[in-house]
Amino acid sequence: GAVVSQHPSWVICKSGTSVKIECRSLDFQATTMFWYRQFPKQSLMLMATSNEGSKATYEQGVEKDKFLINHASLTLSTLTVTSAHPEDSSFYICSARDHHRGTDTQYFGPGTRLTVL
Amino acid sequence: GENVEQHPSTLSVQEGDSAVIKCTYSDSASNYFPWYKQELGKRPQLIIDIRSNVGEKKDQRIAVTLNKTAKHFSLHITETQPEDSAVYFCAATGTSYGKLTFGQGTILTVHP
């Protein structure tokens, strides 16, 4: 149990285009999902906390108009990178908490590697 | 906010030796401390976690210790194997919605 999927696993796009990444909890309901960004050889940096049915909470320094987050259901959160630029190239990973287990354990998706040309 | 420091950044051991990774945290309200293993290009995998009401937890070759007074916790891997080679991250959280703050990571290399 506690499986989180992400789609796509990798994407290459041209500068100026928008890219949508999906994060799904497959076998549990997740009222809270988290979006992280990880640059090569670096740690995971939290971008935002996504709460089902409400606006996301962004970390300091993360542009909410550039990284649009939608958490429309208990099993799906999406991250849209708008007007992507080469500096947005990174590994984006989501995680989800199992609401019914009532624990702090976060289960991570497999990540999406974004390359902006 | 929470700040987590992790040491060492790299650790090289011989197969069969023990490995210890240490983390300190700043927020005394933090109450949950997971450890993740991440292989290159893969997702972080939870390997063990500990809560603030426990001082030590063990799972086969892996153990975690927590010193709340000193605000530090450590990962211990015994009888290391080459497949233990990966990047290990500690993390801490104290808020009700589980926001994690990660350490910088430790690259563990186990030589056969």
PDB file of C-alpha atoms in Angstrom:
ATOM      1  CA  GLY A   1       0.000   0.000   0.000  1.00  0.00           C
ATOM      2  CA  ALA A   2       0.827   3.730   0.017  1.00  0.00           C
ATOM      3  CA  VAL A   3       1.826   4.055  -3.616  1.00  0.00           C
ATOM      4  CA  VAL A   4       2.324   7.439  -5.240  1.00  0.00           C
ATOM      5  CA  SER A   5       2.680   7.863  -8.982  1.00  0.00           C
ATOM      6  CA  GLN A   6       3.836  10.781 -11.088  1.00  0.00           C
ATOM      7  CA  HIS A   7       3.354  11.557 -14.730  1.00  0.00           C
ATOM      8  CA  PRO A   8       5.265  12.152 -16.868  1.00  0.00           C
ATOM      9  CA  SER A   9       8.512  10.614 -15.673  1.00  0.00           C
ATOM     10  CA  TRP A  10      10.468  12.947 -17.908  1.00  0.00           C
ATOM     11  CA  VAL A  11       9.696  15.838 -20.224  1.00  0.00           C
ATOM     12  CA  ILE A  12      11.680  18.023 -22.577  1.00  0.00           C
ATOM     13  CA  CYS A  13      10.165  21.317 -23.630  1.00  0.00           C
ATOM     14  CA  LYS A  14      11.073  24.558 -25.317  1.00  0.00           C
ATOM     15  CA  SER A  15      11.666  27.721 -23.376  1.00  0.00           C
ATOM     16  CA  GLY A  16       8.450  29.671 -22.839  1.00  0.00           C
ATOM     17  CA  THR A  17       6.099  26.711 -22.851  1.00  0.00           C
ATOM     18  CA  SER A  18       4.149  25.340 -19.884  1.00  0.00           C
ATOM     19  CA  VAL A  19       4.442  21.873 -18.454  1.00  0.00           C
ATOM     20  CA  LYS A  20       1.957  20.051 -16.227  1.00  0.00           C
ATOM     21  CA  ILE A  21       3.049  17.312 -13.827  1.00  0.00           C
ATOM     22  CA  GLU A  22       0.540  15.021 -12.148  1.00  0.00           C
ATOM     23  CA  CYS A  23       0.897  13.376  -8.746  1.00  0.00           C
ATOM     24  CA  ARG A  24      -1.523  10.642  -7.753  1.00  0.00           C
ATOM     25  CA  SER A  25      -1.991   8.586  -4.617  1.00  0.00           C
ATOM     26  CA  LEU A  26      -3.063   5.219  -5.987  1.00  0.00           C
ATOM     27  CA  ASP A  27      -4.337   3.318  -2.984  1.00  0.00           C
ATOM     28  CA  PHE A  28      -5.014   5.926  -0.333  1.00  0.00           C
ATOM     29  CA  GLN A  29      -6.518   9.352   0.111  1.00  0.00           C
ATOM     30  CA  ALA A  30      -4.170  12.261   0.584  1.00  0.00           C
ATOM     31  CA  THR A  31      -5.517  15.506   1.952  1.00  0.00           C
ATOM     32  CA  THR A  32      -2.013  16.911   1.842  1.00  0.00           C
ATOM     33  CA  MET A  33       0.576  16.570  -0.901  1.00  0.00           C
ATOM     34  CA  PHE A  34       3.964  18.211  -1.131  1.00  0.00           C
ATOM     35  CA  TRP A  35       5.994  19.338  -4.122  1.00  0.00           C
ATOM     36  CA  TYR A  36       9.786  19.300  -4.015  1.00  0.00           C
ATOM     37  CA  ARG A  37      12.508  20.294  -6.426  1.00  0.00           C
ATOM     38  CA  GLN A  38      15.882  18.611  -6.450  1.00  0.00           C
ATOM     39  CA  PHE A  39      18.891  19.865  -8.375  1.00  0.00           C
ATOM     40  CA  PRO A  40      21.756  17.470  -9.188  1.00  0.00           C
ATOM     41  CA  LYS A  41      23.698  16.373  -6.134  1.00  0.00           C
ATOM     42  CA  GLN A  42      21.549  18.479  -3.867  1.00  0.00           C
ATOM     43  CA  SER A  43      18.880  17.877  -1.275  1.00  0.00           C
ATOM     44  CA  LEU A  44      15.120  18.062  -1.681  1.00  0.00           C
ATOM     45  CA  MET A  45      13.784  21.572  -1.392  1.00  0.00           C
ATOM     46  CA  LEU A  46      10.134  21.968  -0.514  1.00  0.00           C
ATOM     47  CA  MET A  47       8.348  24.214  -2.983  1.00  0.00           C
ATOM     48  CA  ALA A  48       4.795  24.121  -1.692  1.00  0.00           C
ATOM     49  CA  THR A  49       2.235  22.269   0.347  1.00  0.00           C
ATOM     50  CA  SER A  50      -0.902  21.299  -1.536  1.00  0.00           C
ATOM     51  CA  ASN A  51      -4.128  20.898   0.404  1.00  0.00           C
ATOM     52  CA  GLU A  52      -7.204  19.334  -1.135  1.00  0.00           C
ATOM     53  CA  GLY A  53      -9.872  21.915  -1.840  1.00  0.00           C
ATOM     54  CA  SER A  54      -7.816  24.949  -0.867  1.00  0.00           C
ATOM     55  CA  LYS A  55      -4.969  27.102  -2.099  1.00  0.00           C
ATOM     56  CA  ALA A  56      -1.441  25.800  -1.887  1.00  0.00           C
ATOM     57  CA  THR A  57       1.026  27.187   0.620  1.00  0.00           C
ATOM     58  CA  TYR A  58       4.261  28.218  -1.048  1.00  0.00           C
ATOM     59  CA  GLU A  59       7.692  28.321   0.532  1.00  0.00           C
ATOM     60  CA  GLN A  60       9.586  31.562   0.656  1.00  0.00           C
ATOM     61  CA  GLY A  61      11.178  32.387  -2.679  1.00  0.00           C
ATOM     62  CA  VAL A  62       8.884  30.164  -4.759  1.00  0.00           C
ATOM     63  CA  GLU A  63       6.814  32.108  -7.287  1.00  0.00           C
ATOM     64  CA  LYS A  64       3.198  31.019  -6.982  1.00  0.00           C
ATOM     65  CA  ASP A  65       2.312  32.491 -10.391  1.00  0.00           C
ATOM     66  CA  LYS A  66       5.038  30.471 -12.041  1.00  0.00           C
ATOM     67  CA  PHE A  67       4.435  27.182 -10.257  1.00  0.00           C
ATOM     68  CA  LEU A  68       0.686  26.646 -10.271  1.00  0.00           C
ATOM     69  CA  ILE A  69      -0.591  23.946  -7.970  1.00  0.00           C
ATOM     70  CA  ASN A  70      -4.042  22.418  -8.028  1.00  0.00           C
ATOM     71  CA  HIS A  71      -5.283  19.754  -5.608  1.00  0.00           C
ATOM     72  CA  ALA A  72      -8.787  19.090  -6.863  1.00  0.00           C
ATOM     73  CA  SER A  73      -9.318  15.677  -5.330  1.00  0.00           C
ATOM     74  CA  LEU A  74      -8.033  13.491  -2.520  1.00  0.00           C
ATOM     75  CA  THR A  75      -5.903  11.507  -4.951  1.00  0.00           C
ATOM     76  CA  LEU A  76      -4.584  14.062  -7.429  1.00  0.00           C
ATOM     77  CA  SER A  77      -2.406  17.140  -7.267  1.00  0.00           C
ATOM     78  CA  THR A  78      -0.913  18.887 -10.293  1.00  0.00           C
ATOM     79  CA  LEU A  79       2.043  21.216 -10.663  1.00  0.00           C
ATOM     80  CA  THR A  80       2.177  23.424 -13.743  1.00  0.00           C
ATOM     81  CA  VAL A  81       5.443  25.145 -14.568  1.00  0.00           C
ATOM     82  CA  THR A  82       4.384  28.167 -16.587  1.00  0.00           C
ATOM     83  CA  SER A  83       6.624  29.847 -19.150  1.00  0.00           C
ATOM     84  CA  ALA A  84       9.419  27.444 -18.376  1.00  0.00           C
ATOM     85  CA  HIS A  85      13.040  28.538 -18.775  1.00  0.00           C
ATOM     86  CA  PRO A  86      16.301  26.573 -18.707  1.00  0.00           C
ATOM     87  CA  GLU A  87      16.860  27.430 -15.050  1.00  0.00           C
ATOM     88  CA  ASP A  88      13.629  25.554 -14.249  1.00  0.00           C
ATOM     89  CA  SER A  89      15.245  22.331 -15.422  1.00  0.00           C
ATOM     90  CA  SER A  90      15.272  20.041 -12.411  1.00  0.00           C
ATOM     91  CA  PHE A  91      13.913  16.864 -10.835  1.00  0.00           C
ATOM     92  CA  TYR A  92      10.429  17.519  -9.439  1.00  0.00           C
ATOM     93  CA  ILE A  93       9.133  15.085  -6.831  1.00  0.00           C
ATOM     94  CA  CYS A  94       5.804  14.962  -5.068  1.00  0.00           C
ATOM     95  CA  SER A  95       4.902  13.241  -1.836  1.00  0.00           C
ATOM     96  CA  ALA A  96       1.641  12.462  -0.092  1.00  0.00           C
ATOM     97  CA  ARG A  97       0.509  11.758   3.433  1.00  0.00           C
ATOM     98  CA  ASP A  98      -1.931   8.959   4.094  1.00  0.00           C
ATOM     99  CA  HIS A  99      -4.854  10.796   5.652  1.00  0.00           C
ATOM    100  CA  HIS A 100      -6.484   7.793   7.239  1.00  0.00           C
ATOM    101  CA  ARG A 101      -3.321   6.492   8.842  1.00  0.00           C
ATOM    102  CA  GLY A 102      -3.020   9.786  10.642  1.00  0.00           C
ATOM    103  CA  THR A 103       0.754   9.626  10.597  1.00  0.00           C
ATOM    104  CA  ASP A 104       3.432  12.001   9.422  1.00  0.00           C
ATOM    105  CA  THR A 105       4.861   9.457   6.989  1.00  0.00           C
ATOM    106  CA  GLN A 106       5.283  10.842   3.506  1.00  0.00           C
ATOM    107  CA  TYR A 107       5.327   8.584   0.467  1.00  0.00           C
ATOM    108  CA  PHE A 108       7.201   9.897  -2.534  1.00  0.00           C
ATOM    109  CA  GLY A 109       6.402   9.688  -6.195  1.00  0.00           C
ATOM    110  CA  PRO A 110       9.082   8.545  -8.674  1.00  0.00           C
ATOM    111  CA  GLY A 111       9.827  12.088  -9.771  1.00  0.00           C
ATOM    112  CA  THR A 112       9.655  13.986 -13.056  1.00  0.00           C
ATOM    113  CA  ARG A 113      12.792  15.138 -14.775  1.00  0.00           C
ATOM    114  CA  LEU A 114      12.148  18.420 -16.577  1.00  0.00           C
ATOM    115  CA  THR A 115      14.563  19.686 -19.192  1.00  0.00           C
ATOM    116  CA  VAL A 116      13.893  23.102 -20.707  1.00  0.00           C
ATOM    117  CA  LEU A 117      15.784  23.852 -23.894  1.00  0.00           C
TER     118      LEU A 117
ATOM    119  CA  GLY B   1      11.558  27.661  10.637  1.00  0.00           C
ATOM    120  CA  GLU B   2      13.270  24.339  11.052  1.00  0.00           C
ATOM    121  CA  ASN B   3      16.914  23.901  10.023  1.00  0.00           C
ATOM    122  CA  VAL B   4      18.483  20.469   9.663  1.00  0.00           C
ATOM    123  CA  GLU B   5      22.230  19.937   9.390  1.00  0.00           C
ATOM    124  CA  GLN B   6      23.616  16.585   8.228  1.00  0.00           C
ATOM    125  CA  HIS B   7      27.140  15.184   8.433  1.00  0.00           C
ATOM    126  CA  PRO B   8      29.221  13.874   6.832  1.00  0.00           C
ATOM    127  CA  SER B   9      28.491  14.835   3.237  1.00  0.00           C
ATOM    128  CA  THR B  10      30.347  11.753   1.995  1.00  0.00           C
ATOM    129  CA  LEU B  11      31.139   8.494   3.740  1.00  0.00           C
ATOM    130  CA  SER B  12      33.203   5.649   2.395  1.00  0.00           C
ATOM    131  CA  VAL B  13      33.369   2.296   4.202  1.00  0.00           C
ATOM    132  CA  GLN B  14      34.441  -1.251   3.538  1.00  0.00           C
ATOM    133  CA  GLU B  15      31.829  -3.952   3.207  1.00  0.00           C
ATOM    134  CA  GLY B  16      30.959  -5.307   6.633  1.00  0.00           C
ATOM    135  CA  ASP B  17      31.887  -2.131   8.483  1.00  0.00           C
ATOM    136  CA  SER B  18      29.389   0.117  10.230  1.00  0.00           C
ATOM    137  CA  ALA B  19      28.289   3.532   8.988  1.00  0.00           C
ATOM    138  CA  VAL B  20      26.976   6.398  11.084  1.00  0.00           C
ATOM    139  CA  ILE B  21      25.308   9.545   9.792  1.00  0.00           C
ATOM    140  CA  LYS B  22      24.407  12.376  12.132  1.00  0.00           C
ATOM    141  CA  CYS B  23      21.846  15.168  11.978  1.00  0.00           C
ATOM    142  CA  THR B  24      20.984  18.104  14.168  1.00  0.00           C
ATOM    143  CA  TYR B  25      17.799  20.130  14.111  1.00  0.00           C
ATOM    144  CA  SER B  26      16.874  23.546  15.404  1.00  0.00           C
ATOM    145  CA  ASP B  27      13.171  23.461  16.238  1.00  0.00           C
ATOM    146  CA  SER B  28      12.535  21.912  19.645  1.00  0.00           C
ATOM    147  CA  ALA B  29       8.897  21.348  18.608  1.00  0.00           C
ATOM    148  CA  SER B  30       9.926  18.831  15.932  1.00  0.00           C
ATOM    149  CA  ASN B  31       8.594  15.414  16.793  1.00  0.00           C
ATOM    150  CA  TYR B  32       9.076  13.155  13.776  1.00  0.00           C
ATOM    151  CA  PHE B  33      12.409  12.199  12.226  1.00  0.00           C
ATOM    152  CA  PRO B  34      12.480   9.996   9.121  1.00  0.00           C
ATOM    153  CA  TRP B  35      15.475   8.749   7.166  1.00  0.00           C
ATOM    154  CA  TYR B  36      15.321   8.276   3.411  1.00  0.00           C
ATOM    155  CA  LYS B  37      17.557   6.401   1.001  1.00  0.00           C
ATOM    156  CA  GLN B  38      17.751   7.697  -2.546  1.00  0.00           C
ATOM    157  CA  GLU B  39      19.434   5.940  -5.425  1.00  0.00           C
ATOM    158  CA  LEU B  40      20.467   7.905  -8.492  1.00  0.00           C
ATOM    159  CA  GLY B  41      17.437   9.143 -10.413  1.00  0.00           C
ATOM    160  CA  LYS B  42      15.007   7.373  -8.117  1.00  0.00           C
ATOM    161  CA  ARG B  43      12.509   8.442  -5.499  1.00  0.00           C
ATOM    162  CA  PRO B  44      13.485   8.730  -1.815  1.00  0.00           C
ATOM    163  CA  GLN B  45      12.573   5.561   0.043  1.00  0.00           C
ATOM    164  CA  LEU B  46      11.732   5.653   3.739  1.00  0.00           C
ATOM    165  CA  ILE B  47      14.075   3.272   5.548  1.00  0.00           C
ATOM    166  CA  ILE B  48      13.339   4.062   9.174  1.00  0.00           C
ATOM    167  CA  ASP B  49      11.749   6.772  11.278  1.00  0.00           C
ATOM    168  CA  ILE B  50      11.521   7.739  14.915  1.00  0.00           C
ATOM    169  CA  ARG B  51       9.201   9.876  16.977  1.00  0.00           C
ATOM    170  CA  SER B  52      10.130  12.158  19.824  1.00  0.00           C
ATOM    171  CA  ASN B  53       8.707   9.876  22.509  1.00  0.00           C
ATOM    172  CA  VAL B  54      11.246   7.168  21.648  1.00  0.00           C
ATOM    173  CA  GLY B  55      15.017   7.264  22.071  1.00  0.00           C
ATOM    174  CA  GLU B  56      16.008   4.418  19.781  1.00  0.00           C
ATOM    175  CA  LYS B  57      14.507   2.250  17.090  1.00  0.00           C
ATOM    176  CA  LYS B  58      16.006  -0.690  15.268  1.00  0.00           C
ATOM    177  CA  ASP B  59      15.091  -2.598  12.133  1.00  0.00           C
ATOM    178  CA  GLN B  60      17.500  -5.405  11.287  1.00  0.00           C
ATOM    179  CA  ARG B  61      20.795  -3.739  10.261  1.00  0.00           C
ATOM    180  CA  ILE B  62      19.448  -0.218  10.590  1.00  0.00           C
ATOM    181  CA  ALA B  63      18.961   1.756  13.780  1.00  0.00           C
ATOM    182  CA  VAL B  64      18.162   5.352  14.616  1.00  0.00           C
ATOM    183  CA  THR B  65      18.855   7.136  17.892  1.00  0.00           C
ATOM    184  CA  LEU B  66      17.354  10.415  19.049  1.00  0.00           C
ATOM    185  CA  ASN B  67      18.599  12.833  21.692  1.00  0.00           C
ATOM    186  CA  LYS B  68      15.891  15.434  22.177  1.00  0.00           C
ATOM    187  CA  THR B  69      17.851  17.429  24.703  1.00  0.00           C
ATOM    188  CA  ALA B  70      20.746  17.908  22.332  1.00  0.00           C
ATOM    189  CA  LYS B  71      18.450  18.030  19.297  1.00  0.00           C
ATOM    190  CA  HIS B  72      20.310  15.485  17.276  1.00  0.00           C
ATOM    191  CA  PHE B  73      19.570  12.093  15.787  1.00  0.00           C
ATOM    192  CA  SER B  74      21.706   9.514  14.054  1.00  0.00           C
ATOM    193  CA  LEU B  75      21.409   6.666  11.567  1.00  0.00           C
ATOM    194  CA  HIS B  76      23.449   3.537  12.177  1.00  0.00           C
ATOM    195  CA  ILE B  77      23.940   0.886   9.527  1.00  0.00           C
ATOM    196  CA  THR B  78      25.749  -2.264  10.586  1.00  0.00           C
ATOM    197  CA  GLU B  79      27.314  -4.950   8.411  1.00  0.00           C
ATOM    198  CA  THR B  80      27.188  -2.679   5.379  1.00  0.00           C
ATOM    199  CA  GLN B  81      26.770  -4.171   1.928  1.00  0.00           C
ATOM    200  CA  PRO B  82      27.531  -2.692  -1.516  1.00  0.00           C
ATOM    201  CA  GLU B  83      23.799  -2.325  -2.147  1.00  0.00           C
ATOM    202  CA  ASP B  84      23.638   0.095   0.775  1.00  0.00           C
ATOM    203  CA  SER B  85      25.526   2.581  -1.427  1.00  0.00           C
ATOM    204  CA  ALA B  86      23.199   5.531  -2.039  1.00  0.00           C
ATOM    205  CA  VAL B  87      22.433   9.029  -0.815  1.00  0.00           C
ATOM    206  CA  TYR B  88      20.851   9.153   2.624  1.00  0.00           C
ATOM    207  CA  PHE B  89      18.744  12.063   3.840  1.00  0.00           C
ATOM    208  CA  CYS B  90      17.545  12.834   7.322  1.00  0.00           C
ATOM    209  CA  ALA B  91      14.507  15.023   7.865  1.00  0.00           C
ATOM    210  CA  ALA B  92      12.508  16.564  10.659  1.00  0.00           C
ATOM    211  CA  THR B  93       8.983  17.798  11.090  1.00  0.00           C
ATOM    212  CA  GLY B  94       7.081  19.379  13.905  1.00  0.00           C
ATOM    213  CA  THR B  95       3.978  20.829  12.348  1.00  0.00           C
ATOM    214  CA  SER B  96       0.610  19.157  12.309  1.00  0.00           C
ATOM    215  CA  TYR B  97       0.509  18.882   8.529  1.00  0.00           C
ATOM    216  CA  GLY B  98       3.832  17.124   8.308  1.00  0.00           C
ATOM    217  CA  LYS B  99       6.052  19.565   6.453  1.00  0.00           C
ATOM    218  CA  LEU B 100       9.502  17.974   6.230  1.00  0.00           C
ATOM    219  CA  THR B 101      12.805  19.800   6.319  1.00  0.00           C
ATOM    220  CA  PHE B 102      15.623  17.734   4.822  1.00  0.00           C
ATOM    221  CA  GLY B 103      19.288  17.578   5.635  1.00  0.00           C
ATOM    222  CA  GLN B 104      21.864  18.097   2.916  1.00  0.00           C
ATOM    223  CA  GLY B 105      22.355  14.401   2.287  1.00  0.00           C
ATOM    224  CA  THR B 106      25.205  11.904   2.744  1.00  0.00           C
ATOM    225  CA  ILE B 107      26.687   9.960  -0.144  1.00  0.00           C
ATOM    226  CA  LEU B 108      27.469   6.522   1.265  1.00  0.00           C
ATOM    227  CA  THR B 109      29.812   4.282  -0.691  1.00  0.00           C
ATOM    228  CA  VAL B 110      30.366   0.715   0.452  1.00  0.00           C
ATOM    229  CA  HIS B 111      33.408  -0.885  -1.148  1.00  0.00           C
ATOM    230  CA  PRO B 112      33.336  -4.653  -1.726  1.00  0.00           C
TER     231      PRO B 112
END
